[in-house]
Amino acid sequence: MRISSRRLGVYAVALAFAIVVNFILPRLMPGSPVDAMVAQLGPRATPAAVEAIKARFGAVDQPMLWQFADYLKGLVTLDLGVSVKYYPQTVVQVLGRSTLWTVFLVTTAIIFSLCVGVVLGAVSAWRRGGRFDTIVSPLSVIMISVPPVIVALTTLFVFAVSLRWFPVGYAYDPNLDPAFNFTFAGSVFAHAILPVLTLSPFLIGEFQTTMRSSMISVLGEDYVTMGRAKGLSHRTVMFGYGARNAMLPVLTNLALMLGAVFGGSIVTEIVFNYPGLGLTLYTASIARDYPVIQGQLLLMTLATLGANFLVDIIYGFVDPRLREAA
């Protein structure tokens, strides 16, 4: 599908704005990476050591315009600096390790929630006013309203601490070495169940509510009536005629919810000590690791813009009318 130049321009402006804000925001915070490193050294912070740290983290006394030029050069070359907390590891190394876990966690939660929420919404609309609808729809509103931290703490206490059905935290058994085998994969799966179930209620509720509303509108269309008149099965009409054409608002809602999903993943990873971007951002904030904070905020912005761009492309395949209008 062709994306209009106007749409691409919107993404370009949003990216440029994010880059500028990401550059300015850490510099408005008190202190600096150099101050944090000097504080860690304590009595060992000799003048020579301080100068070495300044050279490693960049000349902070440069004019702001020169700093911004160096910052843009670093973005192009993927040189985001050195982490303060995980020194001498670079920001790219720290975020690269954490990103894999967050992508796995968020993607799994979205796919699971999308499948469950769409089916529940379609069935609720098909049986509107029935017993199924009167139970599922109010329950979806409740799931949307409950904060992720409450869900995380509840699932952790009930299923991990009290019942001991699942591991308390982390991404896999620390006694295992990462490897491509069933033992390690099983450990990763077991440790991801509670974090995924923590992120899922909000997503399921949103998908169910959106799908139900969209499906109710679609069920009044002529092609649905024609499908019923042909004597097709309820399942064929419900999913083949109704749900397929009611998916567009669900995809739109998914793009709008990505920020909330990332926010929920931060809380979830902190509660379950899951080594993703959320836990990394938390530890970096405590350590005043501004290079990691700056790099992660930029990464999350790029992920959100990229996901919205992907949704635009998927739109064209779901609705052929958009391909013709592009």
CSV table of C-alpha atoms in Angstrom, one decimal, residues 7-237:
chain,number,residue,atom,x,y,z
A,7,ARG,CA,1.1,11.1,6.2
A,8,LEU,CA,4.8,10.6,5.9
A,9,GLY,CA,5.3,14.3,6.7
A,10,VAL,CA,3.3,13.9,9.9
A,11,TYR,CA,5.6,11.1,11.0
A,12,ALA,CA,8.7,13.1,10.1
A,13,VAL,CA,7.6,16.1,12.1
A,14,ALA,CA,6.7,13.9,15.1
A,15,LEU,CA,10.1,12.3,14.9
A,16,ALA,CA,11.9,15.6,14.7
A,17,PHE,CA,9.9,17.0,17.7
A,18,ALA,CA,10.7,13.9,19.7
A,19,ILE,CA,14.4,14.1,19.0
A,20,VAL,CA,14.5,17.8,20.1
A,21,VAL,CA,12.5,17.1,23.3
A,22,ASN,CA,14.6,14.1,24.0
A,23,PHE,CA,17.8,16.3,23.7
A,24,ILE,CA,16.5,19.1,25.9
A,25,LEU,CA,14.6,17.2,28.6
A,26,PRO,CA,17.7,15.5,30.3
A,27,ARG,CA,19.5,18.8,30.3
A,28,LEU,CA,16.8,20.5,32.2
A,29,MET,CA,17.1,17.9,35.0
A,30,PRO,CA,19.3,18.7,38.0
A,31,GLY,CA,22.8,17.2,37.9
A,32,SER,CA,24.5,15.4,35.0
A,33,PRO,CA,26.1,12.1,34.2
A,34,VAL,CA,29.4,13.6,35.1
A,35,ASP,CA,28.1,14.6,38.6
A,36,ALA,CA,26.7,11.1,39.1
A,37,MET,CA,30.0,9.4,38.2
A,38,VAL,CA,32.0,11.8,40.4
A,39,ALA,CA,29.6,11.1,43.3
A,40,GLN,CA,30.2,7.3,42.8
A,41,LEU,CA,33.9,7.8,42.9
A,42,GLY,CA,33.8,9.7,46.2
A,43,PRO,CA,37.3,10.4,47.6
A,44,ARG,CA,38.8,8.9,44.4
A,45,ALA,CA,37.4,11.8,42.3
A,46,THR,CA,40.8,13.4,41.6
A,47,PRO,CA,40.9,16.3,39.1
A,48,ALA,CA,42.5,14.0,36.5
A,49,ALA,CA,39.6,11.4,37.1
A,50,VAL,CA,37.0,14.1,36.7
A,51,GLU,CA,38.5,15.3,33.4
A,52,ALA,CA,38.6,11.7,32.2
A,53,ILE,CA,35.0,11.3,33.0
A,54,LYS,CA,34.1,14.5,31.2
A,55,ALA,CA,36.0,13.4,28.1
A,56,ARG,CA,34.2,10.0,28.2
A,57,PHE,CA,30.7,11.5,28.6
A,58,GLY,CA,31.2,14.5,26.3
A,59,ALA,CA,32.3,18.1,26.9
A,60,VAL,CA,29.4,19.4,28.9
A,61,ASP,CA,30.7,22.9,28.7
A,62,GLN,CA,30.2,23.1,25.0
A,63,PRO,CA,27.6,25.5,23.6
A,64,MET,CA,24.2,23.9,23.3
A,65,LEU,CA,24.2,24.0,19.6
A,66,TRP,CA,27.4,22.1,19.4
A,67,GLN,CA,26.0,19.5,21.9
A,68,PHE,CA,23.0,19.1,19.7
A,69,ALA,CA,25.2,18.5,16.6
A,70,ASP,CA,27.1,15.9,18.5
A,71,TYR,CA,23.8,14.4,19.6
A,72,LEU,CA,22.5,14.1,16.0
A,73,LYS,CA,25.8,12.6,15.0
A,74,GLY,CA,25.5,10.0,17.7
A,75,LEU,CA,22.0,9.1,16.5
A,76,VAL,CA,23.1,8.6,13.0
A,77,THR,CA,26.1,6.4,14.1
A,78,LEU,CA,24.0,4.7,16.9
A,79,ASP,CA,26.4,6.1,19.5
A,80,LEU,CA,24.1,7.1,22.3
A,81,GLY,CA,26.8,7.4,24.9
A,82,VAL,CA,27.9,5.3,27.9
A,83,SER,CA,25.7,4.1,30.7
A,84,VAL,CA,26.4,5.6,34.2
A,85,LYS,CA,25.0,2.7,36.1
A,86,TYR,CA,26.3,-0.1,33.9
A,87,TYR,CA,29.6,1.6,33.0
A,88,PRO,CA,31.6,0.8,30.8
A,89,GLN,CA,28.6,-0.7,28.8
A,90,THR,CA,27.2,1.6,26.1
A,91,VAL,CA,23.6,2.7,26.0
A,92,VAL,CA,23.0,0.6,22.9
A,93,GLN,CA,24.2,-2.5,24.7
A,94,VAL,CA,22.0,-1.9,27.7
A,95,LEU,CA,18.9,-1.1,25.7
A,96,GLY,CA,19.5,-3.8,23.2
A,97,ARG,CA,19.5,-6.4,25.9
A,98,SER,CA,16.3,-5.0,27.6
A,99,THR,CA,14.4,-4.4,24.3
A,100,LEU,CA,14.2,-8.0,23.4
A,101,TRP,CA,12.4,-8.9,26.6
A,102,THR,CA,10.0,-6.0,26.4
A,103,VAL,CA,9.2,-6.7,22.8
A,104,PHE,CA,8.5,-10.4,23.7
A,105,LEU,CA,6.3,-9.4,26.6
A,106,VAL,CA,4.3,-6.7,24.9
A,107,THR,CA,3.9,-8.6,21.6
A,108,THR,CA,2.7,-11.7,23.4
A,109,ALA,CA,0.2,-9.7,25.5
A,110,ILE,CA,-1.1,-7.8,22.5
A,111,ILE,CA,-1.6,-10.9,20.4
A,112,PHE,CA,-3.3,-12.8,23.2
A,113,SER,CA,-5.5,-9.9,24.2
A,114,LEU,CA,-6.4,-9.1,20.6
A,115,CYS,CA,-7.6,-12.7,19.9
A,116,VAL,CA,-9.6,-12.8,23.1
A,117,GLY,CA,-11.0,-9.3,23.0
A,118,VAL,CA,-12.1,-9.5,19.3
A,119,VAL,CA,-13.9,-12.8,19.9
A,120,LEU,CA,-15.6,-11.6,23.0
A,121,GLY,CA,-16.6,-8.3,21.3
A,122,ALA,CA,-18.0,-10.1,18.3
A,123,VAL,CA,-20.0,-12.6,20.3
A,124,SER,CA,-21.3,-9.8,22.6
A,125,ALA,CA,-22.5,-7.8,19.7
A,126,TRP,CA,-24.1,-10.9,18.0
A,127,ARG,CA,-25.9,-11.7,21.2
A,128,ARG,CA,-26.5,-8.1,22.2
A,129,GLY,CA,-28.7,-7.9,25.3
A,130,GLY,CA,-28.3,-11.6,26.1
A,131,ARG,CA,-26.8,-13.2,29.2
A,132,PHE,CA,-23.3,-13.4,27.6
A,133,ASP,CA,-23.4,-9.7,26.7
A,134,THR,CA,-24.7,-8.6,30.1
A,135,ILE,CA,-21.8,-10.4,31.8
A,136,VAL,CA,-18.9,-9.7,29.5
A,137,SER,CA,-19.5,-6.0,28.6
A,138,PRO,CA,-19.6,-4.7,32.2
A,139,LEU,CA,-16.6,-6.9,33.1
A,140,SER,CA,-14.7,-5.3,30.2
A,141,VAL,CA,-15.4,-1.8,31.7
A,142,ILE,CA,-14.0,-3.0,35.0
A,143,MET,CA,-10.9,-4.4,33.4
A,144,ILE,CA,-10.2,-1.1,31.7
A,145,SER,CA,-10.6,0.8,34.9
A,146,VAL,CA,-8.3,-1.2,37.2
A,147,PRO,CA,-4.7,0.2,37.2
A,148,PRO,CA,-2.0,-2.1,36.0
A,149,VAL,CA,-0.1,-1.9,39.3
A,150,ILE,CA,-3.1,-3.3,41.2
A,151,VAL,CA,-3.4,-6.2,38.7
A,152,ALA,CA,0.3,-6.8,38.9
A,153,LEU,CA,0.5,-6.9,42.7
A,154,THR,CA,-2.7,-9.0,43.0
A,155,THR,CA,-1.5,-11.6,40.5
A,156,LEU,CA,2.0,-11.7,42.1
A,157,PHE,CA,0.6,-12.2,45.6
A,158,VAL,CA,-2.1,-14.8,44.6
A,159,PHE,CA,-0.5,-16.9,42.0
A,160,ALA,CA,3.2,-16.6,42.8
A,161,VAL,CA,3.5,-16.0,46.5
A,162,SER,CA,0.4,-17.7,47.9
A,163,LEU,CA,-0.4,-20.5,45.5
A,164,ARG,CA,3.2,-20.8,44.1
A,165,TRP,CA,1.9,-21.8,40.7
A,166,PHE,CA,4.3,-19.5,38.9
A,167,PRO,CA,7.8,-18.0,39.5
A,168,VAL,CA,7.9,-14.8,41.5
A,169,GLY,CA,9.9,-12.8,39.0
A,170,TYR,CA,12.7,-12.4,36.5
A,171,ALA,CA,12.6,-13.6,32.9
A,172,TYR,CA,13.9,-17.1,33.4
A,173,ASP,CA,15.5,-19.4,36.0
A,174,PRO,CA,18.8,-17.8,37.0
A,175,ASN,CA,20.3,-21.2,37.3
A,176,LEU,CA,19.9,-21.8,33.6
A,177,ASP,CA,22.2,-20.6,30.9
A,178,PRO,CA,20.5,-19.0,27.9
A,179,ALA,CA,20.3,-21.5,25.1
A,180,PHE,CA,18.0,-22.6,22.2
A,181,ASN,CA,16.5,-25.6,24.0
A,182,PHE,CA,13.2,-26.7,25.4
A,183,THR,CA,14.3,-26.3,29.0
A,184,PHE,CA,15.2,-22.6,28.6
A,185,ALA,CA,12.2,-21.9,26.4
A,186,GLY,CA,9.9,-23.5,29.0
A,187,SER,CA,11.5,-21.4,31.8
A,188,VAL,CA,11.0,-18.2,29.7
A,189,PHE,CA,7.4,-19.1,29.0
A,190,ALA,CA,6.6,-19.9,32.7
A,191,HIS,CA,8.2,-16.6,33.9
A,192,ALA,CA,6.2,-14.6,31.2
A,193,ILE,CA,2.8,-15.9,32.1
A,194,LEU,CA,2.1,-13.6,35.0
A,195,PRO,CA,3.4,-10.4,33.3
A,196,VAL,CA,1.4,-11.2,30.2
A,197,LEU,CA,-1.7,-11.8,32.3
A,198,THR,CA,-1.1,-8.5,34.1
A,199,LEU,CA,-1.0,-6.5,30.8
A,200,SER,CA,-3.9,-8.4,29.2
A,201,PRO,CA,-7.0,-7.3,31.2
A,202,PHE,CA,-6.8,-3.7,30.1
A,203,LEU,CA,-6.1,-4.7,26.5
A,204,ILE,CA,-8.9,-7.3,26.4
A,205,GLY,CA,-11.4,-4.8,27.9
A,206,GLU,CA,-10.4,-2.1,25.3
A,207,PHE,CA,-10.6,-4.6,22.4
A,208,GLN,CA,-13.9,-6.1,23.5
A,209,THR,CA,-15.5,-2.7,24.0
A,210,THR,CA,-14.3,-1.3,20.6
A,211,MET,CA,-15.1,-4.5,18.8
A,212,ARG,CA,-18.6,-4.7,20.2
A,213,SER,CA,-19.5,-1.1,19.2
A,214,SER,CA,-18.1,-1.5,15.7
A,215,MET,CA,-19.7,-4.9,15.3
A,216,ILE,CA,-23.1,-3.6,16.2
A,217,SER,CA,-22.9,-1.0,13.4
A,218,VAL,CA,-21.7,-3.6,10.9
A,219,LEU,CA,-24.5,-6.1,11.7
A,220,GLY,CA,-27.0,-3.6,10.2
A,221,GLU,CA,-25.3,-3.5,6.8
A,222,ASP,CA,-26.9,-5.0,3.7
A,223,TYR,CA,-24.1,-7.5,3.1
A,224,VAL,CA,-24.7,-9.1,6.6
A,225,THR,CA,-28.4,-9.3,5.9
A,226,MET,CA,-27.6,-10.9,2.5
A,227,GLY,CA,-25.4,-13.5,4.3
A,228,ARG,CA,-28.1,-14.4,6.6
A,229,ALA,CA,-30.6,-14.6,3.7
A,230,LYS,CA,-28.3,-17.1,2.0
A,231,GLY,CA,-28.7,-19.4,4.9
A,232,LEU,CA,-25.0,-19.3,5.9
A,233,SER,CA,-24.1,-20.5,9.4
A,234,HIS,CA,-24.1,-18.0,12.3
A,235,ARG,CA,-20.3,-18.5,12.7
A,236,THR,CA,-19.7,-17.6,9.0
A,237,VAL,CA,-21.9,-14.5,9.1
